[in-house]
JSON list of C-alpha atoms in Angstrom, two decimals:
[
{"chain": "A", "resi": 1, "resn": "LEU", "atom": "CA", "xyz": [0.00, 0.00, 0.00]},
{"chain": "A", "resi": 2, "resn": "SER", "atom": "CA", "xyz": [1.39, 3.40, -0.89]},
{"chain": "A", "resi": 3, "resn": "VAL", "atom": "CA", "xyz": [-0.04, 6.84, -0.30]},
{"chain": "A", "resi": 4, "resn": "THR", "atom": "CA", "xyz": [0.89, 10.33, -1.48]},
{"chain": "A", "resi": 5, "resn": "LEU", "atom": "CA", "xyz": [-0.34, 13.29, 0.54]},
{"chain": "A", "resi": 6, "resn": "ASP", "atom": "CA", "xyz": [-0.03, 16.51, -1.44]},
{"chain": "A", "resi": 7, "resn": "ASP", "atom": "CA", "xyz": [-1.92, 19.30, 0.27]},
{"chain": "A", "resi": 8, "resn": "PRO", "atom": "CA", "xyz": [-1.32, 23.04, -0.20]},
{"chain": "A", "resi": 9, "resn": "SER", "atom": "CA", "xyz": [-1.16, 23.45, 3.59]},
{"chain": "A", "resi": 10, "resn": "PHE", "atom": "CA", "xyz": [1.87, 21.09, 3.77]},
{"chain": "A", "resi": 11, "resn": "PRO", "atom": "CA", "xyz": [5.34, 22.54, 3.17]},
{"chain": "A", "resi": 12, "resn": "ALA", "atom": "CA", "xyz": [6.16, 19.49, 0.98]},
{"chain": "A", "resi": 13, "resn": "THR", "atom": "CA", "xyz": [4.54, 16.33, -0.39]},
{"chain": "A", "resi": 14, "resn": "LEU", "atom": "CA", "xyz": [4.49, 13.35, 1.99]},
{"chain": "A", "resi": 15, "resn": "TYR", "atom": "CA", "xyz": [4.93, 9.80, 0.71]},
{"chain": "A", "resi": 16, "resn": "ALA", "atom": "CA", "xyz": [4.11, 6.70, 2.78]},
{"chain": "A", "resi": 17, "resn": "ARG", "atom": "CA", "xyz": [4.37, 2.98, 2.02]},
{"chain": "A", "resi": 18, "resn": "LEU", "atom": "CA", "xyz": [3.23, 0.04, 4.15]},
{"chain": "A", "resi": 19, "resn": "ILE", "atom": "CA", "xyz": [5.23, -3.13, 3.46]},
{"chain": "A", "resi": 20, "resn": "GLU", "atom": "CA", "xyz": [4.53, -6.62, 4.76]},
{"chain": "A", "resi": 21, "resn": "GLU", "atom": "CA", "xyz": [7.70, -8.44, 5.77]},
{"chain": "A", "resi": 22, "resn": "GLU", "atom": "CA", "xyz": [8.28, -12.19, 5.46]},
{"chain": "A", "resi": 23, "resn": "ASN", "atom": "CA", "xyz": [7.60, -12.72, 9.17]},
{"chain": "A", "resi": 24, "resn": "GLY", "atom": "CA", "xyz": [4.09, -11.27, 8.80]},
{"chain": "A", "resi": 25, "resn": "LYS", "atom": "CA", "xyz": [4.91, -7.96, 10.45]},
{"chain": "A", "resi": 26, "resn": "HIS", "atom": "CA", "xyz": [4.38, -4.65, 8.69]},
{"chain": "A", "resi": 27, "resn": "GLN", "atom": "CA", "xyz": [6.75, -1.75, 8.26]},
{"chain": "A", "resi": 28, "resn": "LEU", "atom": "CA", "xyz": [5.66, 1.82, 7.56]},
{"chain": "A", "resi": 29, "resn": "ILE", "atom": "CA", "xyz": [8.18, 3.85, 5.56]},
{"chain": "A", "resi": 30, "resn": "TRP", "atom": "CA", "xyz": [7.60, 7.53, 4.94]},
{"chain": "A", "resi": 31, "resn": "SER", "atom": "CA", "xyz": [9.50, 10.32, 3.28]},
{"chain": "A", "resi": 32, "resn": "ARG", "atom": "CA", "xyz": [8.98, 13.93, 2.42]},
{"chain": "A", "resi": 33, "resn": "SER", "atom": "CA", "xyz": [10.26, 15.76, -0.62]},
{"chain": "A", "resi": 34, "resn": "LYS", "atom": "CA", "xyz": [12.22, 18.96, -0.12]},
{"chain": "A", "resi": 35, "resn": "PRO", "atom": "CA", "xyz": [10.02, 22.07, -0.15]},
{"chain": "A", "resi": 36, "resn": "SER", "atom": "CA", "xyz": [10.20, 23.96, -3.42]},
{"chain": "A", "resi": 37, "resn": "ALA", "atom": "CA", "xyz": [11.63, 27.44, -3.17]}
]
């Protein structure tokens, strides 16, 4: 599952991805792009 949150009220776009690992656990990875000048 991946999500992109791009809202004018945010300083930069937020990206999130939920990954299922082999052991059945899940890992949430998120990143944010650098704000545009």
